PDB file of C-alpha atoms in Angstrom:
ATOM      1  CA  MET A  24      23.864-109.082 -38.459  1.00 47.00           C
ATOM      2  CA  ALA A  25      24.197-106.430 -41.177  1.00 58.00           C
ATOM      3  CA  ASP A  26      21.018-104.467 -41.716  1.00 87.00           C
ATOM      4  CA  LEU A  27      19.137-106.334 -44.409  1.00 94.00           C
ATOM      5  CA  LEU A  28      17.211-103.281 -45.604  1.00 97.00           C
ATOM      6  CA  GLU A  29      19.880-100.574 -45.650  1.00 97.00           C
ATOM      7  CA  GLY A  30      19.601 -98.347 -48.741  1.00 96.00           C
ATOM      8  CA  LYS A  31      16.364 -99.797 -50.075  1.00 98.00           C
ATOM      9  CA  CYS A  32      13.608 -97.440 -51.245  1.00 98.00           C
ATOM     10  CA  ALA A  33       9.978 -97.824 -50.224  1.00 98.00           C
ATOM     11  CA  VAL A  34       6.501 -96.403 -50.644  1.00 98.00           C
ATOM     12  CA  ILE A  35       4.160 -96.777 -47.671  1.00 98.00           C
ATOM     13  CA  THR A  36       0.588 -95.785 -48.526  1.00 98.00           C
ATOM     14  CA  GLY A  37      -1.516 -94.770 -45.552  1.00 96.00           C
ATOM     15  CA  GLY A  38       1.793 -94.054 -43.845  1.00 97.00           C
ATOM     16  CA  GLY A  39       0.606 -91.133 -41.755  1.00 96.00           C
ATOM     17  CA  ARG A  40      -1.383 -93.018 -39.136  1.00 93.00           C
ATOM     18  CA  GLY A  41      -1.891 -96.386 -37.469  1.00 92.00           C
ATOM     19  CA  MET A  42      -0.080 -99.391 -38.881  1.00 93.00           C
ATOM     20  CA  GLY A  43       1.209 -97.439 -41.879  1.00 96.00           C
ATOM     21  CA  ARG A  44       2.888 -94.955 -39.566  1.00 96.00           C
ATOM     22  CA  GLU A  45       4.541 -97.706 -37.513  1.00 96.00           C
ATOM     23  CA  ILE A  46       5.746 -99.423 -40.687  1.00 97.00           C
ATOM     24  CA  ALA A  47       7.191 -96.199 -42.108  1.00 98.00           C
ATOM     25  CA  LEU A  48       9.055 -95.471 -38.868  1.00 98.00           C
ATOM     26  CA  ALA A  49      10.342 -99.036 -38.631  1.00 97.00           C
ATOM     27  CA  MET A  50      11.492 -99.073 -42.254  1.00 97.00           C
ATOM     28  CA  ALA A  51      13.366 -95.802 -41.804  1.00 98.00           C
ATOM     29  CA  SER A  52      15.030 -97.055 -38.626  1.00 97.00           C
ATOM     30  CA  HIS A  53      16.493 -99.891 -40.701  1.00 97.00           C
ATOM     31  CA  GLY A  54      17.969 -97.549 -43.284  1.00 97.00           C
ATOM     32  CA  VAL A  55      15.154 -97.579 -45.832  1.00 98.00           C
ATOM     33  CA  LYS A  56      14.453 -94.369 -47.753  1.00 98.00           C
ATOM     34  CA  VAL A  57      10.718 -93.875 -47.366  1.00 98.00           C
ATOM     35  CA  VAL A  58       7.926 -92.116 -49.219  1.00 98.00           C
ATOM     36  CA  VAL A  59       5.218 -91.542 -46.613  1.00 98.00           C
ATOM     37  CA  ASN A  60       2.000 -91.328 -48.590  1.00 98.00           C
ATOM     38  CA  ASP A  61      -1.179 -90.224 -46.847  1.00 97.00           C
ATOM     39  CA  LEU A  62      -4.129 -88.229 -48.134  1.00 93.00           C
ATOM     40  CA  GLY A  63      -5.050 -87.515 -44.531  1.00 87.00           C
ATOM     41  CA  GLY A  64      -8.720 -88.321 -44.936  1.00 80.00           C
ATOM     42  CA  ALA A  65     -11.248 -89.501 -42.385  1.00 78.00           C
ATOM     43  CA  VAL A  66     -12.074 -93.184 -41.785  1.00 74.00           C
ATOM     44  CA  ASP A  67     -14.894 -92.975 -44.357  1.00 68.00           C
ATOM     45  CA  GLY A  68     -12.563 -91.423 -46.936  1.00 73.00           C
ATOM     46  CA  THR A  69     -13.791 -87.848 -46.741  1.00 77.00           C
ATOM     47  CA  GLY A  70     -11.548 -84.817 -46.312  1.00 80.00           C
ATOM     48  CA  ALA A  71      -7.788 -84.365 -46.562  1.00 78.00           C
ATOM     49  CA  ASP A  72      -5.000 -83.262 -44.226  1.00 84.00           C
ATOM     50  CA  ARG A  73      -1.268 -83.075 -44.930  1.00 93.00           C
ATOM     51  CA  ALA A  74      -0.315 -83.077 -41.257  1.00 95.00           C
ATOM     52  CA  PRO A  75      -0.201 -86.864 -40.656  1.00 94.00           C
ATOM     53  CA  ALA A  76       2.303 -87.532 -43.470  1.00 97.00           C
ATOM     54  CA  ASP A  77       4.343 -84.443 -42.574  1.00 98.00           C
ATOM     55  CA  GLU A  78       4.592 -85.439 -38.923  1.00 97.00           C
ATOM     56  CA  VAL A  79       5.892 -88.911 -39.768  1.00 98.00           C
ATOM     57  CA  VAL A  80       8.464 -87.497 -42.183  1.00 98.00           C
ATOM     58  CA  THR A  81       9.609 -84.984 -39.574  1.00 98.00           C
ATOM     59  CA  GLY A  82      10.010 -87.753 -37.013  1.00 98.00           C
ATOM     60  CA  ILE A  83      12.032 -89.879 -39.428  1.00 98.00           C
ATOM     61  CA  LYS A  84      14.362 -86.999 -40.294  1.00 98.00           C
ATOM     62  CA  LYS A  85      14.895 -86.087 -36.641  1.00 98.00           C
ATOM     63  CA  ALA A  86      15.964 -89.682 -36.040  1.00 97.00           C
ATOM     64  CA  GLY A  87      18.505 -89.428 -38.855  1.00 97.00           C
ATOM     65  CA  GLY A  88      16.466 -91.208 -41.507  1.00 98.00           C
ATOM     66  CA  VAL A  89      15.497 -90.255 -45.052  1.00 98.00           C
ATOM     67  CA  ALA A  90      11.871 -89.620 -46.011  1.00 98.00           C
ATOM     68  CA  VAL A  91       9.628 -87.493 -48.185  1.00 98.00           C
ATOM     69  CA  ALA A  92       5.898 -86.917 -47.927  1.00 98.00           C
ATOM     70  CA  ASN A  93       3.275 -87.463 -50.595  1.00 98.00           C
ATOM     71  CA  TYR A  94      -0.392 -86.548 -50.275  1.00 98.00           C
ATOM     72  CA  ASP A  95      -1.915 -88.109 -53.404  1.00 97.00           C
ATOM     73  CA  SER A  96      -4.940 -90.399 -53.361  1.00 97.00           C
ATOM     74  CA  VAL A  97      -4.330 -94.036 -54.222  1.00 98.00           C
ATOM     75  CA  ALA A  98      -7.879 -94.191 -55.601  1.00 97.00           C
ATOM     76  CA  ASP A  99      -6.964 -92.067 -58.626  1.00 97.00           C
ATOM     77  CA  PHE A 100      -4.917 -93.873 -61.289  1.00 98.00           C
ATOM     78  CA  THR A 101      -2.840 -90.839 -62.248  1.00 98.00           C
ATOM     79  CA  SER A 102      -2.316 -89.740 -58.651  1.00 98.00           C
ATOM     80  CA  ALA A 103      -1.164 -93.240 -57.760  1.00 98.00           C
ATOM     81  CA  GLU A 104       1.391 -93.018 -60.551  1.00 98.00           C
ATOM     82  CA  ASN A 105       2.697 -89.829 -58.950  1.00 98.00           C
ATOM     83  CA  ILE A 106       3.071 -91.639 -55.603  1.00 98.00           C
ATOM     84  CA  ILE A 107       5.350 -94.225 -57.194  1.00 98.00           C
ATOM     85  CA  ASN A 108       7.165 -91.637 -59.289  1.00 98.00           C
ATOM     86  CA  THR A 109       7.871 -89.629 -56.126  1.00 98.00           C
ATOM     87  CA  CYS A 110       9.933 -92.553 -54.866  1.00 98.00           C
ATOM     88  CA  VAL A 111      11.793 -93.047 -58.151  1.00 98.00           C
ATOM     89  CA  LYS A 112      12.477 -89.336 -58.627  1.00 98.00           C
ATOM     90  CA  SER A 113      13.536 -88.834 -55.007  1.00 98.00           C
ATOM     91  CA  PHE A 114      15.603 -91.973 -54.498  1.00 98.00           C
ATOM     92  CA  GLY A 115      16.301 -93.421 -57.958  1.00 98.00           C
ATOM     93  CA  ARG A 116      14.268 -96.624 -57.683  1.00 98.00           C
ATOM     94  CA  ILE A 117      11.480 -98.420 -55.806  1.00 98.00           C
ATOM     95  CA  ASP A 118      12.247-101.657 -54.004  1.00 98.00           C
ATOM     96  CA  ILE A 119       9.310-101.955 -51.620  1.00 98.00           C
ATOM     97  CA  LEU A 120       5.603-101.122 -51.828  1.00 98.00           C
ATOM     98  CA  VAL A 121       3.382-101.439 -48.761  1.00 98.00           C
ATOM     99  CA  ASN A 122      -0.293-100.831 -49.536  1.00 98.00           C
ATOM    100  CA  CYS A 123      -1.667 -99.900 -46.134  1.00 97.00           C
ATOM    101  CA  ALA A 124      -4.078 -97.129 -47.216  1.00 96.00           C
ATOM    102  CA  GLY A 125      -7.717 -98.011 -46.699  1.00 94.00           C
ATOM    103  CA  ILE A 126     -11.101 -96.724 -45.628  1.00 92.00           C
ATOM    104  CA  GLY A 127     -14.026 -98.343 -43.884  1.00 86.00           C
ATOM    105  CA  GLY A 128     -16.833 -96.335 -45.399  1.00 76.00           C
ATOM    106  CA  LYS A 129     -20.007 -95.343 -43.589  1.00 78.00           C
ATOM    107  CA  ARG A 130     -21.171 -98.943 -43.192  1.00 70.00           C
ATOM    108  CA  ALA A 131     -24.951 -99.040 -43.335  1.00 73.00           C
ATOM    109  CA  ALA A 132     -26.720-100.928 -40.559  1.00 74.00           C
ATOM    110  CA  ASN A 133     -27.753-103.560 -43.114  1.00 85.00           C
ATOM    111  CA  PHE A 134     -26.000-104.541 -46.326  1.00 89.00           C
ATOM    112  CA  TRP A 135     -29.173-103.935 -48.335  1.00 92.00           C
ATOM    113  CA  GLU A 136     -29.110-100.323 -47.161  1.00 91.00           C
ATOM    114  CA  THR A 137     -25.582 -99.670 -48.499  1.00 91.00           C
ATOM    115  CA  SER A 138     -25.474 -96.679 -50.830  1.00 93.00           C
ATOM    116  CA  LYS A 139     -23.805 -96.962 -54.205  1.00 94.00           C
ATOM    117  CA  GLU A 140     -21.691 -93.925 -53.336  1.00 94.00           C
ATOM    118  CA  ASP A 141     -20.306 -95.594 -50.230  1.00 93.00           C
ATOM    119  CA  TRP A 142     -19.708 -98.882 -52.058  1.00 94.00           C
ATOM    120  CA  ASP A 143     -17.814 -97.095 -54.819  1.00 95.00           C
ATOM    121  CA  ALA A 144     -15.739 -95.078 -52.336  1.00 94.00           C
ATOM    122  CA  VAL A 145     -14.570 -98.130 -50.363  1.00 94.00           C
ATOM    123  CA  ILE A 146     -13.858-100.227 -53.445  1.00 96.00           C
ATOM    124  CA  GLY A 147     -12.127 -97.202 -54.980  1.00 97.00           C
ATOM    125  CA  VAL A 148      -9.586 -96.911 -52.162  1.00 96.00           C
ATOM    126  CA  ASN A 149      -9.169-100.437 -50.851  1.00 97.00           C
ATOM    127  CA  LEU A 150      -9.231-102.408 -54.116  1.00 98.00           C
ATOM    128  CA  ASN A 151      -8.695 -99.945 -56.950  1.00 98.00           C
ATOM    129  CA  GLY A 152      -6.061 -98.144 -54.894  1.00 98.00           C
ATOM    130  CA  THR A 153      -4.165-101.407 -54.434  1.00 98.00           C
ATOM    131  CA  PHE A 154      -4.365-102.095 -58.161  1.00 98.00           C
ATOM    132  CA  ASN A 155      -3.261 -98.570 -59.028  1.00 98.00           C
ATOM    133  CA  THR A 156      -0.089 -98.546 -56.954  1.00 98.00           C
ATOM    134  CA  CYS A 157       0.836-102.148 -57.806  1.00 98.00           C
ATOM    135  CA  ARG A 158       0.343-101.430 -61.482  1.00 98.00           C
ATOM    136  CA  HIS A 159       2.652 -98.411 -61.459  1.00 98.00           C
ATOM    137  CA  ALA A 160       5.242 -99.930 -59.110  1.00 98.00           C
ATOM    138  CA  LEU A 161       5.540-103.065 -61.219  1.00 98.00           C
ATOM    139  CA  THR A 162       6.492-100.954 -64.235  1.00 97.00           C
ATOM    140  CA  PHE A 163       9.773-100.249 -62.429  1.00 98.00           C
ATOM    141  CA  MET A 164      10.132-103.492 -60.497  1.00 98.00           C
ATOM    142  CA  VAL A 165       9.852-105.631 -63.630  1.00 98.00           C
ATOM    143  CA  LYS A 166      12.636-103.625 -65.280  1.00 97.00           C
ATOM    144  CA  GLN A 167      14.743-104.071 -62.125  1.00 96.00           C
ATOM    145  CA  LYS A 168      13.655-107.742 -61.991  1.00 96.00           C
ATOM    146  CA  THR A 169      13.284-107.379 -58.241  1.00 98.00           C
ATOM    147  CA  GLY A 170      10.837-105.928 -55.716  1.00 98.00           C
ATOM    148  CA  ARG A 171       8.668-106.595 -52.679  1.00 98.00           C
ATOM    149  CA  ILE A 172       4.936-105.830 -52.432  1.00 98.00           C
ATOM    150  CA  MET A 173       2.789-106.209 -49.318  1.00 98.00           C
ATOM    151  CA  ASN A 174      -0.954-105.562 -49.704  1.00 98.00           C
ATOM    152  CA  PHE A 175      -3.090-105.076 -46.608  1.00 96.00           C
ATOM    153  CA  SER A 176      -6.216-107.173 -46.347  1.00 95.00           C
ATOM    154  CA  SER A 177      -8.180-107.869 -43.145  1.00 89.00           C
ATOM    155  CA  PRO A 178      -9.778-110.775 -41.256  1.00 83.00           C
ATOM    156  CA  ALA A 179     -12.892-109.508 -43.059  1.00 81.00           C
ATOM    157  CA  TRP A 180     -11.636-111.325 -46.172  1.00 84.00           C
ATOM    158  CA  LEU A 181     -12.954-114.519 -44.561  1.00 79.00           C
ATOM    159  CA  GLY A 182     -16.480-113.187 -45.013  1.00 77.00           C
ATOM    160  CA  ASN A 183     -16.941-111.533 -41.634  1.00 69.00           C
ATOM    161  CA  GLY A 184     -19.937-109.419 -42.557  1.00 74.00           C
ATOM    162  CA  ALA A 185     -21.434-108.305 -45.854  1.00 81.00           C
ATOM    163  CA  SER A 186     -20.049-104.905 -46.795  1.00 88.00           C
ATOM    164  CA  ALA A 187     -17.939-103.096 -49.353  1.00 92.00           C
ATOM    165  CA  TYR A 188     -15.079-103.418 -46.875  1.00 91.00           C
ATOM    166  CA  THR A 189     -15.391-107.212 -46.776  1.00 90.00           C
ATOM    167  CA  ALA A 190     -15.624-107.421 -50.560  1.00 94.00           C
ATOM    168  CA  SER A 191     -12.629-105.159 -51.079  1.00 95.00           C
ATOM    169  CA  LYS A 192     -10.403-107.033 -48.651  1.00 95.00           C
ATOM    170  CA  GLY A 193     -11.300-110.393 -50.175  1.00 94.00           C
ATOM    171  CA  ALA A 194     -10.515-109.005 -53.609  1.00 95.00           C
ATOM    172  CA  VAL A 195      -7.147-107.704 -52.381  1.00 97.00           C
ATOM    173  CA  VAL A 196      -6.222-111.277 -51.409  1.00 96.00           C
ATOM    174  CA  SER A 197      -7.162-112.607 -54.858  1.00 96.00           C
ATOM    175  CA  LEU A 198      -5.313-109.800 -56.630  1.00 98.00           C
ATOM    176  CA  THR A 199      -2.242-110.453 -54.482  1.00 98.00           C
ATOM    177  CA  LEU A 200      -2.216-114.165 -55.305  1.00 97.00           C
ATOM    178  CA  GLY A 201      -2.564-113.364 -58.994  1.00 97.00           C
ATOM    179  CA  ILE A 202       0.335-110.899 -58.992  1.00 98.00           C
ATOM    180  CA  ALA A 203       2.499-113.365 -57.058  1.00 98.00           C
ATOM    181  CA  GLN A 204       1.837-116.112 -59.570  1.00 97.00           C
ATOM    182  CA  ILE A 205       2.607-114.088 -62.684  1.00 97.00           C
ATOM    183  CA  MET A 206       5.798-112.720 -61.141  1.00 98.00           C
ATOM    184  CA  SER A 207       6.928-116.234 -60.233  1.00 97.00           C
ATOM    185  CA  VAL A 208       6.107-117.669 -63.659  1.00 97.00           C
ATOM    186  CA  GLY A 209       7.890-114.732 -65.280  1.00 96.00           C
ATOM    187  CA  GLY A 210      11.063-115.543 -63.370  1.00 96.00           C
ATOM    188  CA  TYR A 211      11.216-112.237 -61.495  1.00 97.00           C
ATOM    189  CA  ASP A 212      12.559-111.814 -57.978  1.00 98.00           C
ATOM    190  CA  ILE A 213       9.358-109.928 -57.165  1.00 98.00           C
ATOM    191  CA  THR A 214       7.167-111.156 -54.337  1.00 98.00           C
ATOM    192  CA  CYS A 215       3.633-110.125 -53.459  1.00 98.00           C
ATOM    193  CA  ASN A 216       1.996-111.111 -50.174  1.00 98.00           C
ATOM    194  CA  ALA A 217      -1.245-110.189 -48.429  1.00 98.00           C
ATOM    195  CA  ILE A 218      -1.194-109.054 -44.798  1.00 96.00           C
ATOM    196  CA  VAL A 219      -4.134-109.823 -42.505  1.00 93.00           C
ATOM    197  CA  PRO A 220      -3.444-107.810 -39.347  1.00 92.00           C
ATOM    198  CA  ILE A 221      -5.315-107.364 -36.110  1.00 84.00           C
ATOM    199  CA  ALA A 222      -4.449-104.089 -34.419  1.00 71.00           C
ATOM    200  CA  ASP A 223      -6.134-101.305 -32.508  1.00 70.00           C
ATOM    201  CA  THR A 224      -6.382 -98.408 -34.973  1.00 61.00           C
ATOM    202  CA  ARG A 225      -9.076 -95.952 -35.992  1.00 55.00           C
ATOM    203  CA  MET A 226     -10.037 -98.456 -38.733  1.00 56.00           C
ATOM    204  CA  SER A 227     -10.733-101.277 -36.266  1.00 54.00           C
ATOM    205  CA  PRO A 228     -14.364-102.465 -36.385  1.00 52.00           C
ATOM    206  CA  ARG A 229     -16.159-101.417 -33.185  1.00 50.00           C
ATOM    207  CA  ARG A 230     -18.461-104.403 -33.012  1.00 51.00           C
ATOM    208  CA  GLY A 231     -18.292-105.209 -29.313  1.00 56.00           C
ATOM    209  CA  ARG A 232     -17.478-108.518 -27.667  1.00 64.00           C
ATOM    210  CA  GLU A 233     -20.959-109.987 -28.213  1.00 69.00           C
ATOM    211  CA  ASN A 234     -20.731-109.598 -31.985  1.00 68.00           C
ATOM    212  CA  TRP A 235     -17.277-111.173 -32.177  1.00 69.00           C
ATOM    213  CA  GLU A 236     -18.533-113.995 -29.951  1.00 74.00           C
ATOM    214  CA  ARG A 237     -21.435-114.599 -32.329  1.00 74.00           C
ATOM    215  CA  LEU A 238     -19.006-114.973 -35.247  1.00 73.00           C
ATOM    216  CA  TYR A 239     -16.821-117.292 -33.183  1.00 76.00           C
ATOM    217  CA  ARG A 240     -19.724-119.484 -32.068  1.00 80.00           C
ATOM    218  CA  ALA A 241     -20.872-119.743 -35.688  1.00 75.00           C
ATOM    219  CA  GLY A 242     -17.438-121.036 -36.665  1.00 72.00           C
ATOM    220  CA  LEU A 243     -16.679-118.040 -38.875  1.00 68.00           C
ATOM    221  CA  ILE A 244     -13.545-116.973 -36.973  1.00 71.00           C
ATOM    222  CA  ASN A 245     -11.099-118.934 -34.816  1.00 74.00           C
ATOM    223  CA  ARG A 246     -10.443-118.335 -31.141  1.00 75.00           C
ATOM    224  CA  GLN A 247      -7.259-116.342 -31.810  1.00 72.00           C
ATOM    225  CA  ILE A 248      -9.091-113.829 -34.017  1.00 72.00           C
ATOM    226  CA  TYR A 249     -11.994-113.711 -31.551  1.00 73.00           C
ATOM    227  CA  GLU A 250      -9.810-112.950 -28.520  1.00 71.00           C
ATOM    228  CA  GLU A 251      -7.579-110.444 -30.260  1.00 71.00           C
ATOM    229  CA  SER A 252     -10.499-108.671 -31.926  1.00 72.00           C
ATOM    230  CA  CYS A 253     -12.115-108.213 -28.524  1.00 67.00           C
ATOM    231  CA  ASP A 254      -8.843-106.811 -27.133  1.00 68.00           C
ATOM    232  CA  PRO A 255      -6.712-105.784 -30.133  1.00 67.00           C
ATOM    233  CA  PRO A 256      -2.986-105.132 -29.696  1.00 61.00           C
ATOM    234  CA  GLY A 257      -1.384-101.877 -30.762  1.00 70.00           C
ATOM    235  CA  PRO A 258      -0.180-101.341 -34.336  1.00 78.00           C
ATOM    236  CA  GLU A 259       3.451-101.672 -33.239  1.00 85.00           C
ATOM    237  CA  HIS A 260       2.999-105.469 -33.322  1.00 85.00           C
ATOM    238  CA  VAL A 261       2.657-105.527 -37.126  1.00 91.00           C
ATOM    239  CA  PRO A 262       5.805-103.967 -38.696  1.00 94.00           C
ATOM    240  CA  ALA A 263       8.317-106.746 -37.947  1.00 94.00           C
ATOM    241  CA  VAL A 264       6.785-109.207 -40.406  1.00 96.00           C
ATOM    242  CA  ILE A 265       6.557-106.457 -43.037  1.00 97.00           C
ATOM    243  CA  LEU A 266      10.257-105.758 -42.560  1.00 97.00           C
ATOM    244  CA  TYR A 267      11.052-109.432 -42.997  1.00 97.00           C
ATOM    245  CA  LEU A 268       8.985-109.766 -46.171  1.00 98.00           C
ATOM    246  CA  ALA A 269      10.781-106.735 -47.595  1.00 98.00           C
ATOM    247  CA  THR A 270      14.216-108.354 -47.292  1.00 98.00           C
ATOM    248  CA  ASP A 271      16.108-110.453 -49.820  1.00 96.00           C
ATOM    249  CA  GLU A 272      15.899-113.261 -47.264  1.00 96.00           C
ATOM    250  CA  ALA A 273      12.174-113.588 -48.030  1.00 97.00           C
ATOM    251  CA  ALA A 274      12.607-114.285 -51.752  1.00 96.00           C
ATOM    252  CA  ASN A 275      10.782-117.638 -51.479  1.00 96.00           C
ATOM    253  CA  PHE A 276       7.896-116.166 -49.457  1.00 97.00           C
ATOM    254  CA  ASN A 277       5.459-115.324 -52.233  1.00 98.00           C
ATOM    255  CA  GLY A 278       1.702-115.413 -52.724  1.00 97.00           C
ATOM    256  CA  GLN A 279       1.006-115.982 -49.042  1.00 97.00           C
ATOM    257  CA  ILE A 280      -1.771-114.648 -46.821  1.00 96.00           C
ATOM    258  CA  VAL A 281       0.001-113.616 -43.637  1.00 96.00           C
ATOM    259  CA  GLY A 282      -1.695-113.136 -40.283  1.00 91.00           C
ATOM    260  CA  ALA A 283      -0.050-110.687 -37.891  1.00 90.00           C
ATOM    261  CA  SER A 284      -1.085-109.620 -34.413  1.00 86.00           C
ATOM    262  CA  ARG A 285       0.112-109.781 -30.809  1.00 83.00           C
ATOM    263  CA  GLY A 286       3.021-112.225 -30.724  1.00 84.00           C
ATOM    264  CA  ARG A 287       1.622-114.040 -33.770  1.00 87.00           C
ATOM    265  CA  VAL A 288       2.812-114.469 -37.344  1.00 92.00           C
ATOM    266  CA  ALA A 289       0.883-117.069 -39.335  1.00 91.00           C
ATOM    267  CA  ILE A 290      -0.119-118.044 -42.848  1.00 94.00           C
ATOM    268  CA  TYR A 291      -3.618-118.909 -44.036  1.00 91.00           C
ATOM    269  CA  SER A 292      -4.391-121.809 -46.356  1.00 90.00           C
ATOM    270  CA  TRP A 293      -4.860-121.090 -50.036  1.00 86.00           C
ATOM    271  CA  PRO A 294      -8.389-121.573 -51.403  1.00 83.00           C
ATOM    272  CA  THR A 295      -8.632-125.098 -52.781  1.00 88.00           C
ATOM    273  CA  GLU A 296     -11.265-127.645 -53.740  1.00 90.00           C
ATOM    274  CA  VAL A 297     -11.982-129.834 -50.718  1.00 89.00           C
ATOM    275  CA  LYS A 298     -14.350-132.410 -52.207  1.00 93.00           C
ATOM    276  CA  GLY A 299     -16.430-133.000 -55.311  1.00 95.00           C
ATOM    277  CA  VAL A 300     -18.725-135.373 -57.183  1.00 96.00           C
ATOM    278  CA  TYR A 301     -17.967-136.335 -60.767  1.00 96.00           C
ATOM    279  CA  LYS A 302     -19.532-138.164 -63.714  1.00 96.00           C
ATOM    280  CA  GLU A 303     -19.254-138.389 -67.473  1.00 97.00           C
ATOM    281  CA  GLY A 304     -21.406-135.699 -69.081  1.00 97.00           C
ATOM    282  CA  ALA A 305     -23.684-133.115 -67.504  1.00 97.00           C
ATOM    283  CA  TRP A 306     -25.509-133.588 -64.228  1.00 97.00           C
ATOM    284  CA  THR A 307     -29.293-133.406 -64.101  1.00 97.00           C
ATOM    285  CA  LEU A 308     -31.228-131.657 -61.357  1.00 97.00           C
ATOM    286  CA  ASP A 309     -32.730-134.952 -60.142  1.00 97.00           C
ATOM    287  CA  GLU A 310     -29.271-136.508 -59.865  1.00 96.00           C
ATOM    288  CA  LEU A 311     -27.927-133.588 -57.848  1.00 96.00           C
ATOM    289  CA  VAL A 312     -30.958-133.510 -55.544  1.00 97.00           C
ATOM    290  CA  ASN A 313     -30.214-137.141 -54.779  1.00 97.00           C
ATOM    291  CA  ILE A 314     -26.421-137.044 -54.437  1.00 96.00           C
ATOM    292  CA  ILE A 315     -25.480-133.634 -52.983  1.00 96.00           C
ATOM    293  CA  PRO A 316     -27.150-134.091 -49.554  1.00 94.00           C
ATOM    294  CA  LYS A 317     -25.168-137.341 -49.163  1.00 93.00           C
ATOM    295  CA  THR A 318     -21.867-135.887 -50.296  1.00 94.00           C
ATOM    296  CA  LEU A 319     -21.087-132.183 -50.777  1.00 94.00           C
ATOM    297  CA  ALA A 320     -23.723-130.886 -48.355  1.00 93.00           C
ATOM    298  CA  GLN A 321     -23.040-133.469 -45.694  1.00 89.00           C
ATOM    299  CA  ASP A 322     -21.844-131.859 -42.449  1.00 82.00           C
ATOM    300  CA  LEU A 323     -22.083-128.317 -43.839  1.00 80.00           C
ATOM    301  CA  LYS A 324     -22.752-125.769 -41.131  1.00 65.00           C
ATOM    302  CA  LYS A 325     -26.020-123.937 -41.564  1.00 55.00           C
ATOM    303  CA  ALA A 326     -24.296-120.705 -40.455  1.00 43.00           C
ATOM    304  CA  ARG A 327     -22.406-120.687 -43.730  1.00 47.00           C
ATOM    305  CA  GLY A 328     -25.648-120.757 -45.690  1.00 39.00           C
TER     306      GLY A 328
END
């Protein structure tokens, strides 16, 4: 089979470490010209280091691939524009955007102890950073009428813990679905999908088996997520599905929430209304007190409350 990605041009944010690194290397091995973007900060977003991006670029070039490094922060709107422009100026276009950059923040012991500074930092990278790069990439992709965007979320989007991280990853899913819909309605060959990976990286939550078991017993995660979170696979299990979604073959794969982990590629259901009660006119409190326990609240798990 001819290489389906040969000659395409990509930006991989967070490409210096973990899953981003593996994706950048895999893309380059398939003939993609890659911008390896990485600020080189710590897990909580502090600091900067050019070495991670440089090392990946060096490895790609030694293997005969084409890559350039970029060290801008996705959290800054203007800097994010420079990330995308680096690809266009270096290679002439941008075909693929993989938003892998993210931070976990300092994560207070309790949600009500979260500092505003930490909240803003996590939202700034994980959500605003995704918006920033998508916004600038779409300027070019819309003109080309083609492109592939993959935004990294997390199993946290299901509500696994109250934190800025959880909120940001849930918002990334919603933003992804919105972009996918407007691209489809507009008639563009531009897809946007959310990736929900499980992999052993420095960003992996270190909760311990007992905490994952508590979430599983409460019905908040399925057995697959429970088992793989207790013993996460390496990041090398993730790139294959990213490569597929970047191809022309995946033109009909749009607005999906894609699970990826050890030997597993899956899609999550879209949020949808599951049941309701209806009447002509407005409900009264007395009516709802009478009807909801018998209908909407019937069989609800207390753990969700």
